[in-house]
mmCIF file of C-alpha atoms in Angstrom:
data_model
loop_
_atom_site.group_PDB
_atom_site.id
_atom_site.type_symbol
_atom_site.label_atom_id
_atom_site.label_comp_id
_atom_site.label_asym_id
_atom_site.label_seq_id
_atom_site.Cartn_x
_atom_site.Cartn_y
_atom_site.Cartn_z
ATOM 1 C CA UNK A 1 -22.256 11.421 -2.750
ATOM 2 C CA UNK A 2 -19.847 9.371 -0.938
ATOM 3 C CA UNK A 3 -15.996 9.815 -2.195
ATOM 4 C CA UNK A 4 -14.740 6.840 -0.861
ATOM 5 C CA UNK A 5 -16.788 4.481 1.327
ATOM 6 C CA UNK A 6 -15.553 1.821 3.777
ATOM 7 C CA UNK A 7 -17.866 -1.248 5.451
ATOM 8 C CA UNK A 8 -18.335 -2.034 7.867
ATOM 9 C CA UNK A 9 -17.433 0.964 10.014
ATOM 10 C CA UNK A 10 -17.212 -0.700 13.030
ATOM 11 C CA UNK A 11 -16.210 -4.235 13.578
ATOM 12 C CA UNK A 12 -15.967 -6.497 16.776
ATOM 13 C CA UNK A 13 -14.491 -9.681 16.463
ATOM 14 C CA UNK A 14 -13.043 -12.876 18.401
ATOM 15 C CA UNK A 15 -9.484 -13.620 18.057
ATOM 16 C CA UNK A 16 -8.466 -15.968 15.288
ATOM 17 C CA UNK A 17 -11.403 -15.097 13.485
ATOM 18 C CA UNK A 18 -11.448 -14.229 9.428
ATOM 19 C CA UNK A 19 -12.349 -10.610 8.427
ATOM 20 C CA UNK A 20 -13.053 -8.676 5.694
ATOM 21 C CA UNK A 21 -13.160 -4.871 4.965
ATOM 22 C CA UNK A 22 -14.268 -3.004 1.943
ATOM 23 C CA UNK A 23 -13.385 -0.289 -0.094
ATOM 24 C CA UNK A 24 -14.958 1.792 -2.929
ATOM 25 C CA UNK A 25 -14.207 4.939 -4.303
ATOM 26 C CA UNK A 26 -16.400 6.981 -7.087
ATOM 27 C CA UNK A 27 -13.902 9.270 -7.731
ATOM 28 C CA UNK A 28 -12.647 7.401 -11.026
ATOM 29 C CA UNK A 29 -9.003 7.347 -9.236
ATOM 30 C CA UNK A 30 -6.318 5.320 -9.907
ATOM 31 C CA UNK A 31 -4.581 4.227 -6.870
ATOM 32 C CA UNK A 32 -6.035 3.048 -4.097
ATOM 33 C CA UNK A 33 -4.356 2.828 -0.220
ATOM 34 C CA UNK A 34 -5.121 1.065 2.933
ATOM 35 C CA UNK A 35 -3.683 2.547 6.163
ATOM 36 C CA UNK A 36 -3.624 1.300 9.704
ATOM 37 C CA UNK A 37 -3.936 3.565 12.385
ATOM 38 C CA UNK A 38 -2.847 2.392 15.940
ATOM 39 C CA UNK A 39 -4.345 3.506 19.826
ATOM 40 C CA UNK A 40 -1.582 6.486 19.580
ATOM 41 C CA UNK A 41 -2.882 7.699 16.490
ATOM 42 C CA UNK A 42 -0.008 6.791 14.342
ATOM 43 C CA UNK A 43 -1.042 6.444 10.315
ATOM 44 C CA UNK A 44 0.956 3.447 8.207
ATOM 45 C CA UNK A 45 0.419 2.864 5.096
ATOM 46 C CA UNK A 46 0.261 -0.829 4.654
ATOM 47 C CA UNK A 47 -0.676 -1.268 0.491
ATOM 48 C CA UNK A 48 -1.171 0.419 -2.501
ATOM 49 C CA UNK A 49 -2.420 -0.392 -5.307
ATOM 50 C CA UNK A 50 -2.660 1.254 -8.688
ATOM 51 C CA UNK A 51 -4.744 0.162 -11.539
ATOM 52 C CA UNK A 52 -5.294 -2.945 -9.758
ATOM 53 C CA UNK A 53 -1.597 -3.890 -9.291
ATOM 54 C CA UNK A 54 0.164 -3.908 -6.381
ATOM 55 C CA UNK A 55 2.724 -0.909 -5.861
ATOM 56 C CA UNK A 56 3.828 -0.699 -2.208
ATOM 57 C CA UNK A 57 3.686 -3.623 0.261
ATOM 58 C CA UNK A 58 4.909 -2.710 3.403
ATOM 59 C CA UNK A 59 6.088 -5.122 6.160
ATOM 60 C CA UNK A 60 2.887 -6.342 7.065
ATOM 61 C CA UNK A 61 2.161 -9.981 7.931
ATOM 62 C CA UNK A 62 0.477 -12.298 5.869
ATOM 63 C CA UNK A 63 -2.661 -12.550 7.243
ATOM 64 C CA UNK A 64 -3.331 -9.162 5.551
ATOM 65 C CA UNK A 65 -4.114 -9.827 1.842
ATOM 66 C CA UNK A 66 -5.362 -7.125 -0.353
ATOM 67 C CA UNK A 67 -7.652 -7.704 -3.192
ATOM 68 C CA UNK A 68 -8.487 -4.814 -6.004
ATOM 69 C CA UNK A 69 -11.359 -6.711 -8.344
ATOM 70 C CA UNK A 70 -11.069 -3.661 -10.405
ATOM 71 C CA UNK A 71 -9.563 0.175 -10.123
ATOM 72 C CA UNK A 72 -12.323 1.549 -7.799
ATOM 73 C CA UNK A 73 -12.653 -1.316 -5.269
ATOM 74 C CA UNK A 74 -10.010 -2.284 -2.952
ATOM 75 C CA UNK A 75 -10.821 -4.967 0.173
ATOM 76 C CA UNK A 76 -8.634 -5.698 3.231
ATOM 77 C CA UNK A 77 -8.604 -9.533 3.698
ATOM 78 C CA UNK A 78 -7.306 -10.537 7.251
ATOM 79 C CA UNK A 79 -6.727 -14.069 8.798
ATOM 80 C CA UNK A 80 -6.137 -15.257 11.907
ATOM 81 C CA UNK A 81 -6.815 -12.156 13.620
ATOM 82 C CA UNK A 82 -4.968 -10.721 16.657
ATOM 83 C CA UNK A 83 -5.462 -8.223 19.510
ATOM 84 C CA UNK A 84 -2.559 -6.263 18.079
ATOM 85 C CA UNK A 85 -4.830 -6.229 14.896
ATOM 86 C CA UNK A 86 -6.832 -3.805 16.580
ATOM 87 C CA UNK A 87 -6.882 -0.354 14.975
ATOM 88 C CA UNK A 88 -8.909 1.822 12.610
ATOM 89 C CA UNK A 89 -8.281 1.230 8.961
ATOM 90 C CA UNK A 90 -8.462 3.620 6.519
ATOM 91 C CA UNK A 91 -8.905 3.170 2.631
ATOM 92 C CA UNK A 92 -7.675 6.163 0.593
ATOM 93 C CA UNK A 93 -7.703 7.193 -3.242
ATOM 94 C CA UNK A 94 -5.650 9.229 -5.782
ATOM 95 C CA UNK A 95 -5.644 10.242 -8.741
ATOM 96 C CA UNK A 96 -2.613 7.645 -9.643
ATOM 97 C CA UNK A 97 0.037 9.839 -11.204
ATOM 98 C CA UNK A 98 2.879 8.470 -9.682
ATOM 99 C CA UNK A 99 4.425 10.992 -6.714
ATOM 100 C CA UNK A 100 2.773 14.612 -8.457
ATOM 101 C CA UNK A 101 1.750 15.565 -4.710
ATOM 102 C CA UNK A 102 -1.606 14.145 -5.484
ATOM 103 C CA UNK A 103 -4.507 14.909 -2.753
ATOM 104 C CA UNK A 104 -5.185 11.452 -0.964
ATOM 105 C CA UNK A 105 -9.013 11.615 -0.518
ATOM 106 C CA UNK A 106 -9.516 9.038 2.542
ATOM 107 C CA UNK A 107 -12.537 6.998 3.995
ATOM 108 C CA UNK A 108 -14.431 7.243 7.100
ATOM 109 C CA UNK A 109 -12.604 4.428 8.939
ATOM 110 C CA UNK A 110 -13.121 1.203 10.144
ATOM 111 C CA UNK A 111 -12.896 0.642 13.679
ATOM 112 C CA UNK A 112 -11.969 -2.925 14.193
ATOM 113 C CA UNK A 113 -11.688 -4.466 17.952
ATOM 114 C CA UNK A 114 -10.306 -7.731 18.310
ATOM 115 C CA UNK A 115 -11.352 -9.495 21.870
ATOM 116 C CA UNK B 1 15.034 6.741 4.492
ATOM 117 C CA UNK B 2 12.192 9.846 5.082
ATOM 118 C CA UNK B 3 10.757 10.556 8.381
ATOM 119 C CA UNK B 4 8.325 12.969 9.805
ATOM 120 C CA UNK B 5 8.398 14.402 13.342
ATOM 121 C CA UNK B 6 5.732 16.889 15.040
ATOM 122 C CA UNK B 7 7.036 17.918 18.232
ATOM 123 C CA UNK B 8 3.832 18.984 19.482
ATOM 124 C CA UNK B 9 1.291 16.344 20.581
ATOM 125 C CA UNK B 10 -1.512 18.745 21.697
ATOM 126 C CA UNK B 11 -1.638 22.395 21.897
ATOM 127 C CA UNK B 12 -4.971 24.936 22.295
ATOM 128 C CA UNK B 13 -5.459 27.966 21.162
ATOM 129 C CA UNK B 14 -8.188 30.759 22.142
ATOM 130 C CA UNK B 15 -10.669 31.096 19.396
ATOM 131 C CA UNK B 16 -10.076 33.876 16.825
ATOM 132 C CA UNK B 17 -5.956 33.483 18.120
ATOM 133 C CA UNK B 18 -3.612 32.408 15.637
ATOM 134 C CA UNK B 19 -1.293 29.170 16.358
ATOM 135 C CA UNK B 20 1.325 27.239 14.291
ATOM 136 C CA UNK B 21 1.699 23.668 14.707
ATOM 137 C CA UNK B 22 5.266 22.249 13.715
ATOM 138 C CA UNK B 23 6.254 19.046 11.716
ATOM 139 C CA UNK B 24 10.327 18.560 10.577
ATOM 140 C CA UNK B 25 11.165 15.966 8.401
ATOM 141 C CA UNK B 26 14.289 14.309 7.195
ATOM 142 C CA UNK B 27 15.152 13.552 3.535
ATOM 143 C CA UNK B 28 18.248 13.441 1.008
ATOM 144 C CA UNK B 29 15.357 13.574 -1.692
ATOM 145 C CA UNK B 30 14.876 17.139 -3.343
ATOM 146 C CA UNK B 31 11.844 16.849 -5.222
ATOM 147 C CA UNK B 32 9.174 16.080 -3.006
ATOM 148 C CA UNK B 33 5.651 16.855 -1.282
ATOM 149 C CA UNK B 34 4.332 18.136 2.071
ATOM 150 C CA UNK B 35 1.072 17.647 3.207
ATOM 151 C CA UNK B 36 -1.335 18.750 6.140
ATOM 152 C CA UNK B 37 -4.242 17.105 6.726
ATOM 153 C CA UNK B 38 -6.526 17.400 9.528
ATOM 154 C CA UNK B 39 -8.424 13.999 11.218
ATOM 155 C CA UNK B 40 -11.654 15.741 13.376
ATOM 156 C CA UNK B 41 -13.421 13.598 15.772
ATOM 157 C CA UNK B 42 -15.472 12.087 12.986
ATOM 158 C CA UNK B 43 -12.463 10.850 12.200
ATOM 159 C CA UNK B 44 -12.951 11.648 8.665
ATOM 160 C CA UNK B 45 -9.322 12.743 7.397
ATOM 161 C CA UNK B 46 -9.416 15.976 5.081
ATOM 162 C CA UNK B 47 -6.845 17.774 2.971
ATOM 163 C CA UNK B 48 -6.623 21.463 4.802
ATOM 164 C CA UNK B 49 -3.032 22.265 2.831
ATOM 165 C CA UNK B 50 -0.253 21.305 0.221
ATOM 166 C CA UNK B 51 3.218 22.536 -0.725
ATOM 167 C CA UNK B 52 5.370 21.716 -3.725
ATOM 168 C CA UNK B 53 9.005 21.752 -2.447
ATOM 169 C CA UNK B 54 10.339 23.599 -5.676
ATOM 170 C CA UNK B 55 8.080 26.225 -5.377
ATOM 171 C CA UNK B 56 9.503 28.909 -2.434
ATOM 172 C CA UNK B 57 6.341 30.790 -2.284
ATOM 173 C CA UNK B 58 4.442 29.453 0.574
ATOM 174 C CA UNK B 59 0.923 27.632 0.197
ATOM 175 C CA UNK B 60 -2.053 29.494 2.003
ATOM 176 C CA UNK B 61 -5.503 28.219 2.061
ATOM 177 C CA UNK B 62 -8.092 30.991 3.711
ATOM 178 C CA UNK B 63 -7.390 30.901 7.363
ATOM 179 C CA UNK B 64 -4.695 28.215 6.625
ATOM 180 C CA UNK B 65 -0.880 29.292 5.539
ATOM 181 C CA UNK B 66 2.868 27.086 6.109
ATOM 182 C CA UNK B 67 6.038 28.078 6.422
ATOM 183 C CA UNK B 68 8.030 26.258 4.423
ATOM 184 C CA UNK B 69 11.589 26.370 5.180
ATOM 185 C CA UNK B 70 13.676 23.791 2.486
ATOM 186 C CA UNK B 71 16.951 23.931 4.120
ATOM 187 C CA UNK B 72 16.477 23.651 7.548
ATOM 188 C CA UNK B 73 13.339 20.734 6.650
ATOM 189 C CA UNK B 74 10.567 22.671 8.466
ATOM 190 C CA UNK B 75 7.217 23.070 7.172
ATOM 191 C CA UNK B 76 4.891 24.663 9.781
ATOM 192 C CA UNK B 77 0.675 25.033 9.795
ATOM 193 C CA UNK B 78 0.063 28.617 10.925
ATOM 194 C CA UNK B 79 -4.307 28.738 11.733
ATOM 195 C CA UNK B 80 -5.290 32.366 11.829
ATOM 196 C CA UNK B 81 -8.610 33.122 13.551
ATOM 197 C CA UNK B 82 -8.950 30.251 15.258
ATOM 198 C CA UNK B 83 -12.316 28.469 15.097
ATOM 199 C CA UNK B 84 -14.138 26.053 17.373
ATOM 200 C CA UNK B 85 -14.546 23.789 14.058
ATOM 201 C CA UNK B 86 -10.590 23.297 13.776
ATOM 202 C CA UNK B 87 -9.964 21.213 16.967
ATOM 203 C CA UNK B 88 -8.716 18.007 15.506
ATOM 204 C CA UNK B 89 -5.939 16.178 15.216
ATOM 205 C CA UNK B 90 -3.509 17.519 12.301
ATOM 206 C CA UNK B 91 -0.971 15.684 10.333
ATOM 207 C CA UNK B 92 1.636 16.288 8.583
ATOM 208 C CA UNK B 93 3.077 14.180 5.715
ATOM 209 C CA UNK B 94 5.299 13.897 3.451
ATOM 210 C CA UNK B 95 5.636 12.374 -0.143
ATOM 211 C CA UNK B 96 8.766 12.011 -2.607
ATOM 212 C CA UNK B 97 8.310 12.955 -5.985
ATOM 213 C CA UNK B 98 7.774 10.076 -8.096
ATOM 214 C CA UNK B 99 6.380 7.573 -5.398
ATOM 215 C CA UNK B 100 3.026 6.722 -3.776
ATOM 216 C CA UNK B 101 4.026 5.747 -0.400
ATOM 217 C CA UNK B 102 3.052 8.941 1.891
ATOM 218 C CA UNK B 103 4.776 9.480 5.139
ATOM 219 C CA UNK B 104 2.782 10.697 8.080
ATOM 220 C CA UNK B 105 3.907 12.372 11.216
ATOM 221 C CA UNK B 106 2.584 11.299 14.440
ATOM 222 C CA UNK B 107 -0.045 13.706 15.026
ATOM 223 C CA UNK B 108 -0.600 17.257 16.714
ATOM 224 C CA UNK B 109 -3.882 17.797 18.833
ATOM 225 C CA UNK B 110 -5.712 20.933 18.566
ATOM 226 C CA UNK B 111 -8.033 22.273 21.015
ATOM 227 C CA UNK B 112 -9.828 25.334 20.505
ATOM 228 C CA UNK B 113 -10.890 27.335 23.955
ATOM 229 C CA UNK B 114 -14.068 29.225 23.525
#
């Protein structure tokens, strides 16, 4: 019983290719997170999204687009990619009450390497 | 704005030792969250301990305790009987009341010495 589930888990890719990343989550949450974590380890959040709206944008390019279909699905969209795109991605859930100190539940990861 | 600083980017510990990892942070809010979670090698990240900041009493968890100190911003992971299954990397983080965007520290490294 998978919490939240990413694919792929690992991704290699050429530069300036398109890319996509999914996210599900069975816990019935309400908010939904993607976070980029970078070669030193260091977790961003990049978007959040509850009930399917966006809540919290952070300066990210534009070649990142987010896309919730509905409240337990939440896919990373990214264009043009980068070598500074490389990273592991995580997807996280909550329960969506705004700011109650809610337990982030997170996915596995998904190792992307841009060449 | 709200940052979070660990000072420590790796420390060990013998097994069954105890060892606190640090994490300060800076805020003018006064109604907020702190968080550790703990990233193994799986990579996997896990909730190991939370603390409401209007609540003195400190938040303990089994093997897992903080010390929460609200005016000098210090909330420390203290890991009593130290197990082989706790190396990992540990973060701290940090959430305002009221908001979704969670603030993570950079990251301590644990290694447990059999």
């Amino acid at each position: 019983d998978t919490a939240v589930s990413q694919t792929p888990k690992y991704l290699v890719t050429q530069m300036g290719n398109d890319k996509s990343i999914k996210c599900e989550q069975n816990l019935g949450h309400d908010t939904m997170y993607w976070y980029k974590q970078d070669s030193k380890k260091f977790l961003k959040i990049m978007f959040s999204y509850n009930n399917k709206e966006l809540i919290i944008n952070e300066t990210v390019p534009n070649r990142f687009s987010p896309k919730s279909p509905d409240k337990a699905h939440l896919n990373l969209h990214i264009n043009s990619l980068e070598l500074g795109d490389s990273a592991v991605y995580f997807c996280a859930s909550s329960l969506g009450l705004a700011g109650r100190g809610e337990t982030q539940y997170f996915g596995p990861g998904t190792r992307l390497l841009v060449l | 704005a709200q940052t979070v600083t660990q000072s420590q980017p790796e420390m060990s510990v013998q097994e069954a030792e105890t060892v606190t990892l640090s994490c300060t942070y800076d805020t003018s809010e006064s109604d907020y969250y702190l968080f550790w979670y703990k990233q193994p090698p799986s990579r996997q990240m896990i909730l190991v301990i939370r603390q409401e900041a209007y609540k003195q009493q400190n938040a303990t968890e089994n093997r897992f305790s903080v010390n929460f100190q609200k005016a000098a911003k210090s909330f420390s992971l203290k890991i009593s009987d130290s197990q082989l299954g706790d190396a990992a990397m540990y973060f701290c983080a940090f959430l305002t009341s009221g908001t979704y965007k969670y603030i993570f520290g950079t990251g301590t490294r644990l290694k447990v010495l059999a």
